[in-house]
mmCIF file of C-alpha atoms in Angstrom:
data_model
loop_
_atom_site.group_PDB
_atom_site.id
_atom_site.type_symbol
_atom_site.label_atom_id
_atom_site.label_comp_id
_atom_site.label_asym_id
_atom_site.label_seq_id
_atom_site.Cartn_x
_atom_site.Cartn_y
_atom_site.Cartn_z
ATOM 1 C CA UNK A 1 68.550 24.003 42.359
ATOM 2 C CA UNK A 2 70.934 22.881 45.110
ATOM 3 C CA UNK A 3 73.813 24.788 43.428
ATOM 4 C CA UNK A 4 71.687 27.934 43.294
ATOM 5 C CA UNK A 5 70.790 27.666 46.991
ATOM 6 C CA UNK A 6 74.414 27.212 47.933
ATOM 7 C CA UNK A 7 75.432 30.336 45.973
ATOM 8 C CA UNK A 8 72.621 32.272 47.624
ATOM 9 C CA UNK A 9 73.786 31.142 51.049
ATOM 10 C CA UNK A 10 77.399 32.214 50.365
ATOM 11 C CA UNK A 11 76.131 35.561 49.087
ATOM 12 C CA UNK A 12 74.204 36.231 52.314
ATOM 13 C CA UNK A 13 77.175 35.284 54.472
ATOM 14 C CA UNK A 14 79.681 37.338 52.491
ATOM 15 C CA UNK A 15 77.406 40.375 52.632
ATOM 16 C CA UNK A 16 76.919 39.914 56.374
ATOM 17 C CA UNK A 17 73.168 39.739 55.895
ATOM 18 C CA UNK A 18 72.621 37.380 58.818
ATOM 19 C CA UNK A 19 68.867 37.854 59.179
ATOM 20 C CA UNK A 20 68.237 36.889 55.588
ATOM 21 C CA UNK A 21 70.614 33.960 55.922
ATOM 22 C CA UNK A 22 68.700 32.809 59.009
ATOM 23 C CA UNK A 23 65.453 32.947 57.083
ATOM 24 C CA UNK A 24 67.087 31.067 54.252
ATOM 25 C CA UNK A 25 68.410 28.406 56.672
ATOM 26 C CA UNK A 26 65.002 27.991 58.261
ATOM 27 C CA UNK A 27 63.453 27.678 54.832
ATOM 28 C CA UNK A 28 66.005 25.074 53.865
ATOM 29 C CA UNK A 29 65.294 23.097 57.051
ATOM 30 C CA UNK A 30 61.575 23.410 56.367
ATOM 31 C CA UNK A 31 62.022 22.008 52.869
ATOM 32 C CA UNK A 32 64.070 19.088 54.204
ATOM 33 C CA UNK A 33 61.443 18.306 56.851
ATOM 34 C CA UNK A 34 58.653 18.498 54.276
ATOM 35 C CA UNK A 35 60.630 16.155 52.036
ATOM 36 C CA UNK A 36 61.084 13.658 54.850
ATOM 37 C CA UNK A 37 57.407 13.813 55.776
ATOM 38 C CA UNK A 38 56.387 13.269 52.167
ATOM 39 C CA UNK A 39 58.778 10.307 51.916
ATOM 40 C CA UNK A 40 57.369 8.825 55.129
ATOM 41 C CA UNK A 41 53.824 9.339 53.892
ATOM 42 C CA UNK A 42 54.623 7.596 50.617
ATOM 43 C CA UNK A 43 56.317 4.766 52.525
ATOM 44 C CA UNK A 44 53.299 4.411 54.839
ATOM 45 C CA UNK A 45 50.978 4.421 51.851
ATOM 46 C CA UNK A 46 53.032 1.699 50.202
ATOM 47 C CA UNK A 47 52.957 -0.353 53.426
ATOM 48 C CA UNK A 48 49.185 0.085 53.671
ATOM 49 C CA UNK A 49 48.859 -1.034 50.074
ATOM 50 C CA UNK A 50 50.951 -4.120 50.794
ATOM 51 C CA UNK A 51 48.903 -4.911 53.914
ATOM 52 C CA UNK A 52 45.650 -4.427 52.020
ATOM 53 C CA UNK A 53 46.840 -6.713 49.229
ATOM 54 C CA UNK A 54 47.967 -9.374 51.716
ATOM 55 C CA UNK A 55 44.714 -9.101 53.652
ATOM 56 C CA UNK A 56 42.710 -9.807 50.506
ATOM 57 C CA UNK A 57 45.025 -12.666 49.586
ATOM 58 C CA UNK A 58 44.917 -14.358 53.001
ATOM 59 C CA UNK A 59 41.151 -13.902 53.398
ATOM 60 C CA UNK A 60 40.630 -15.491 49.992
ATOM 61 C CA UNK A 61 42.828 -18.423 51.046
ATOM 62 C CA UNK A 62 40.992 -18.802 54.369
ATOM 63 C CA UNK A 63 37.667 -18.753 52.531
ATOM 64 C CA UNK A 64 38.899 -21.589 50.307
ATOM 65 C CA UNK A 65 40.001 -23.556 53.381
ATOM 66 C CA UNK A 66 36.641 -22.986 55.050
ATOM 67 C CA UNK A 67 34.804 -24.260 51.985
ATOM 68 C CA UNK A 68 36.946 -27.395 52.052
ATOM 69 C CA UNK A 69 36.322 -27.842 55.786
ATOM 70 C CA UNK A 70 32.589 -27.366 55.255
ATOM 71 C CA UNK A 71 32.574 -30.194 52.697
ATOM 72 C CA UNK A 72 34.385 -32.385 55.233
ATOM 73 C CA UNK A 73 31.789 -31.551 57.880
ATOM 74 C CA UNK A 74 28.913 -32.348 55.514
ATOM 75 C CA UNK A 75 30.524 -35.695 54.679
ATOM 76 C CA UNK A 76 30.938 -36.417 58.405
ATOM 77 C CA UNK A 77 27.240 -35.702 58.991
ATOM 78 C CA UNK A 78 26.316 -38.071 56.172
ATOM 79 C CA UNK A 79 28.669 -40.838 57.368
ATOM 80 C CA UNK A 80 27.581 -40.600 60.999
ATOM 81 C CA UNK A 81 23.950 -40.690 59.909
ATOM 82 C CA UNK A 82 24.565 -43.802 57.819
ATOM 83 C CA UNK A 83 26.348 -45.630 60.652
ATOM 84 C CA UNK A 84 23.635 -44.561 63.098
ATOM 85 C CA UNK A 85 21.027 -46.040 60.749
ATOM 86 C CA UNK A 86 23.016 -49.289 60.791
ATOM 87 C CA UNK A 87 22.817 -49.428 64.568
ATOM 88 C CA UNK A 88 19.062 -48.830 64.508
ATOM 89 C CA UNK A 89 18.759 -51.614 61.950
ATOM 90 C CA UNK A 90 20.769 -54.037 64.113
ATOM 91 C CA UNK A 91 18.690 -53.229 67.206
ATOM 92 C CA UNK A 92 15.478 -53.649 65.240
ATOM 93 C CA UNK A 93 16.539 -57.122 64.089
ATOM 94 C CA UNK A 94 17.705 -58.185 67.543
ATOM 95 C CA UNK A 95 14.783 -56.776 69.533
ATOM 96 C CA UNK A 96 12.199 -58.152 67.106
ATOM 97 C CA UNK A 97 14.132 -61.416 66.863
ATOM 98 C CA UNK A 98 14.204 -61.293 63.102
ATOM 99 C CA UNK A 99 16.206 -64.023 61.385
ATOM 100 C CA UNK A 100 19.794 -63.297 60.395
ATOM 101 C CA UNK A 101 20.347 -61.926 56.884
ATOM 102 C CA UNK A 102 23.682 -61.613 55.081
ATOM 103 C CA UNK A 103 23.013 -57.930 54.363
ATOM 104 C CA UNK A 104 23.450 -57.242 58.089
ATOM 105 C CA UNK A 105 27.178 -57.983 57.852
ATOM 106 C CA UNK A 106 27.976 -54.516 56.539
ATOM 107 C CA UNK A 107 26.266 -53.020 59.598
ATOM 108 C CA UNK A 108 27.941 -55.504 61.945
ATOM 109 C CA UNK A 109 31.320 -54.526 60.480
ATOM 110 C CA UNK A 110 30.938 -50.758 60.711
ATOM 111 C CA UNK A 111 28.375 -49.895 63.416
ATOM 112 C CA UNK A 112 31.157 -48.617 65.720
ATOM 113 C CA UNK A 113 32.775 -46.395 63.094
ATOM 114 C CA UNK A 114 32.850 -42.629 63.584
ATOM 115 C CA UNK A 115 33.693 -39.754 61.303
ATOM 116 C CA UNK A 116 36.944 -37.813 61.449
ATOM 117 C CA UNK A 117 36.883 -34.306 59.997
ATOM 118 C CA UNK A 118 40.113 -33.097 58.403
ATOM 119 C CA UNK A 119 39.930 -29.341 58.876
ATOM 120 C CA UNK A 120 41.946 -27.133 56.515
ATOM 121 C CA UNK A 121 43.804 -24.662 58.726
ATOM 122 C CA UNK A 122 47.034 -23.859 56.850
ATOM 123 C CA UNK A 123 45.968 -20.374 55.727
ATOM 124 C CA UNK A 124 44.830 -19.360 59.205
ATOM 125 C CA UNK A 125 48.078 -20.682 60.689
ATOM 126 C CA UNK A 126 49.979 -18.500 58.215
ATOM 127 C CA UNK A 127 47.907 -15.504 59.319
ATOM 128 C CA UNK A 128 48.645 -16.256 62.982
ATOM 129 C CA UNK A 129 52.360 -16.343 62.217
ATOM 130 C CA UNK A 130 52.142 -12.985 60.454
ATOM 131 C CA UNK A 131 49.763 -11.521 63.051
ATOM 132 C CA UNK A 132 45.956 -11.707 63.119
ATOM 133 C CA UNK A 133 45.868 -7.912 63.541
ATOM 134 C CA UNK A 134 46.524 -7.755 59.785
ATOM 135 C CA UNK A 135 42.783 -8.357 59.453
ATOM 136 C CA UNK A 136 41.553 -4.767 59.653
ATOM 137 C CA UNK A 137 37.942 -5.584 60.576
ATOM 138 C CA UNK A 138 37.967 -6.341 64.335
ATOM 139 C CA UNK A 139 34.613 -8.154 64.220
ATOM 140 C CA UNK A 140 35.770 -10.464 61.436
ATOM 141 C CA UNK A 141 39.103 -10.968 63.200
ATOM 142 C CA UNK A 142 37.233 -12.079 66.330
ATOM 143 C CA UNK A 143 35.067 -14.498 64.340
ATOM 144 C CA UNK A 144 38.132 -16.055 62.721
ATOM 145 C CA UNK A 145 39.908 -16.653 66.036
ATOM 146 C CA UNK A 146 36.712 -18.003 67.583
ATOM 147 C CA UNK A 147 36.274 -20.465 64.724
ATOM 148 C CA UNK A 148 39.835 -21.745 64.479
ATOM 149 C CA UNK A 149 41.048 -21.450 68.078
ATOM 150 C CA UNK A 150 37.858 -22.567 69.826
ATOM 151 C CA UNK A 151 35.098 -24.224 67.807
ATOM 152 C CA UNK A 152 37.271 -26.538 65.718
ATOM 153 C CA UNK A 153 39.424 -27.489 68.701
ATOM 154 C CA UNK A 154 36.382 -28.250 70.853
ATOM 155 C CA UNK A 155 34.910 -30.505 68.191
ATOM 156 C CA UNK A 156 38.180 -32.396 67.814
ATOM 157 C CA UNK A 157 38.855 -32.710 71.534
ATOM 158 C CA UNK A 158 35.343 -33.699 72.587
ATOM 159 C CA UNK A 159 33.897 -35.974 69.914
ATOM 160 C CA UNK A 160 37.084 -37.650 68.703
ATOM 161 C CA UNK A 161 38.397 -38.273 72.222
ATOM 162 C CA UNK A 162 35.067 -39.699 73.376
ATOM 163 C CA UNK A 163 34.890 -41.955 70.326
ATOM 164 C CA UNK A 164 38.442 -43.155 70.846
ATOM 165 C CA UNK A 165 37.961 -43.891 74.537
ATOM 166 C CA UNK A 166 34.655 -45.710 74.018
ATOM 167 C CA UNK A 167 36.106 -47.753 71.173
ATOM 168 C CA UNK A 168 39.239 -48.880 73.002
ATOM 169 C CA UNK A 169 37.738 -49.445 76.447
ATOM 170 C CA UNK A 170 34.302 -50.862 75.656
ATOM 171 C CA UNK A 171 33.337 -51.467 72.039
ATOM 172 C CA UNK A 172 36.280 -53.341 70.584
ATOM 173 C CA UNK A 173 36.676 -55.899 73.389
ATOM 174 C CA UNK A 174 33.000 -56.837 72.998
ATOM 175 C CA UNK A 175 33.070 -56.699 69.207
ATOM 176 C CA UNK A 176 35.963 -59.132 68.823
ATOM 177 C CA UNK A 177 34.152 -61.668 71.027
ATOM 178 C CA UNK A 178 30.925 -61.493 69.050
ATOM 179 C CA UNK A 179 31.962 -61.053 65.407
ATOM 180 C CA UNK A 180 34.445 -62.259 62.827
ATOM 181 C CA UNK A 181 35.627 -59.637 60.360
ATOM 182 C CA UNK A 182 35.944 -60.390 56.641
ATOM 183 C CA UNK A 183 36.321 -58.550 53.350
ATOM 184 C CA UNK A 184 34.246 -59.401 50.257
ATOM 185 C CA UNK A 185 36.102 -59.758 46.965
ATOM 186 C CA UNK A 186 34.455 -56.567 45.699
ATOM 187 C CA UNK A 187 35.626 -54.573 48.760
ATOM 188 C CA UNK A 188 37.922 -51.600 48.244
ATOM 189 C CA UNK A 189 39.834 -49.303 50.554
ATOM 190 C CA UNK A 190 37.800 -46.742 52.569
ATOM 191 C CA UNK A 191 34.556 -48.709 52.179
ATOM 192 C CA UNK A 192 32.637 -49.986 55.198
ATOM 193 C CA UNK A 193 33.994 -53.173 56.697
ATOM 194 C CA UNK A 194 32.070 -56.440 57.038
ATOM 195 C CA UNK A 195 31.673 -58.839 59.952
ATOM 196 C CA UNK A 196 29.498 -61.874 60.593
ATOM 197 C CA UNK A 197 28.116 -62.794 64.035
ATOM 198 C CA UNK A 198 29.720 -65.832 65.666
ATOM 199 C CA UNK A 199 26.384 -66.804 67.251
ATOM 200 C CA UNK A 200 23.399 -64.760 66.062
ATOM 201 C CA UNK A 201 20.941 -66.547 68.366
ATOM 202 C CA UNK A 202 22.916 -65.575 71.460
ATOM 203 C CA UNK A 203 23.414 -62.073 70.092
ATOM 204 C CA UNK A 204 19.652 -61.487 70.183
ATOM 205 C CA UNK A 205 19.737 -61.967 73.971
ATOM 206 C CA UNK A 206 22.939 -60.018 74.619
ATOM 207 C CA UNK A 207 21.696 -56.978 76.554
ATOM 208 C CA UNK A 208 25.225 -55.675 77.160
ATOM 209 C CA UNK A 209 25.810 -55.448 73.419
ATOM 210 C CA UNK A 210 22.462 -53.708 72.932
ATOM 211 C CA UNK A 211 23.340 -51.171 75.627
ATOM 212 C CA UNK A 212 26.634 -50.451 73.895
ATOM 213 C CA UNK A 213 24.733 -49.863 70.655
ATOM 214 C CA UNK A 214 22.416 -47.415 72.441
ATOM 215 C CA UNK A 215 25.467 -45.600 73.792
ATOM 216 C CA UNK A 216 26.949 -45.309 70.298
ATOM 217 C CA UNK A 217 23.646 -43.959 68.967
ATOM 218 C CA UNK A 218 23.757 -41.244 71.615
ATOM 219 C CA UNK A 219 27.295 -40.321 70.631
ATOM 220 C CA UNK A 220 26.412 -40.275 66.926
ATOM 221 C CA UNK A 221 23.439 -37.999 67.677
ATOM 222 C CA UNK A 222 25.708 -35.576 69.498
ATOM 223 C CA UNK A 223 28.304 -35.673 66.719
ATOM 224 C CA UNK A 224 25.699 -34.992 64.033
ATOM 225 C CA UNK A 225 24.126 -32.130 65.995
ATOM 226 C CA UNK A 226 27.525 -30.553 66.713
ATOM 227 C CA UNK A 227 28.598 -30.824 63.084
ATOM 228 C CA UNK A 228 25.319 -29.372 61.841
ATOM 229 C CA UNK A 229 25.841 -26.306 64.050
ATOM 230 C CA UNK A 230 29.456 -26.056 62.923
ATOM 231 C CA UNK A 231 28.469 -26.248 59.263
ATOM 232 C CA UNK A 232 26.099 -23.316 59.715
ATOM 233 C CA UNK A 233 28.782 -21.293 61.517
ATOM 234 C CA UNK A 234 31.309 -22.028 58.779
ATOM 235 C CA UNK A 235 28.838 -20.963 56.085
ATOM 236 C CA UNK A 236 28.116 -17.704 57.937
ATOM 237 C CA UNK A 237 31.841 -16.993 58.249
ATOM 238 C CA UNK A 238 32.335 -17.623 54.528
ATOM 239 C CA UNK A 239 29.619 -15.050 53.777
ATOM 240 C CA UNK A 240 31.240 -12.556 56.178
ATOM 241 C CA UNK A 241 34.607 -12.989 54.461
ATOM 242 C CA UNK A 242 33.050 -12.500 51.038
ATOM 243 C CA UNK A 243 31.441 -9.252 52.217
ATOM 244 C CA UNK A 244 34.755 -8.039 53.665
ATOM 245 C CA UNK A 245 36.569 -8.834 50.421
ATOM 246 C CA UNK A 246 34.049 -6.733 48.530
ATOM 247 C CA UNK A 247 34.705 -3.825 50.920
ATOM 248 C CA UNK A 248 38.476 -4.148 50.578
ATOM 249 C CA UNK A 249 38.233 -4.012 46.787
ATOM 250 C CA UNK A 250 36.463 -0.641 46.863
#
């Protein structure tokens, strides 16, 4: 084809048929431009395909991370509720001046514990490095950034910092004066700790200790409420991602 066009061009020039040669040249330029545009269109289509494939892949990974984070949040709610129940039990025994029972030692050893949620964020961090604009749905993109860059950070910064400050400045100094920690033979790692009161009779009249317990209850209530709201938000986001994945597959 190219050889034929070249011969045709030489024929026009040799015959001094400039007008036809000009038309031929314009046609040749037109064909080249069309070829370039087609190549660009194919390249853009391929890039869109790659972006669409990556978007599905990263959204699927983020959904998996969110499911893992949701399980962590549910466990935190359960743990905080259990430790809060321990505090209520201790206060009930002290306020009603019930006699000491050995079963209280598990509560005495873990009443000040608080949950720590390990959020799975690796997939979202990968997306941020690649560019969050790769998520084509602007509403979903906004929900993702709100979840990972605001809600999870707020929960970590507020609850965990408050717990840490209260523990180091108030709880632990009192706790070490009132209790002696021990571990039963059947104890294993990650189980609640145990502690026995040094003087249970005096403990019943220790209003400062009771006030600290009330403060911890308040903090546990806040933590549980915050995590319950977060769990609902995570579940909603999972549903939104699943809907978007269905749309992208069409």
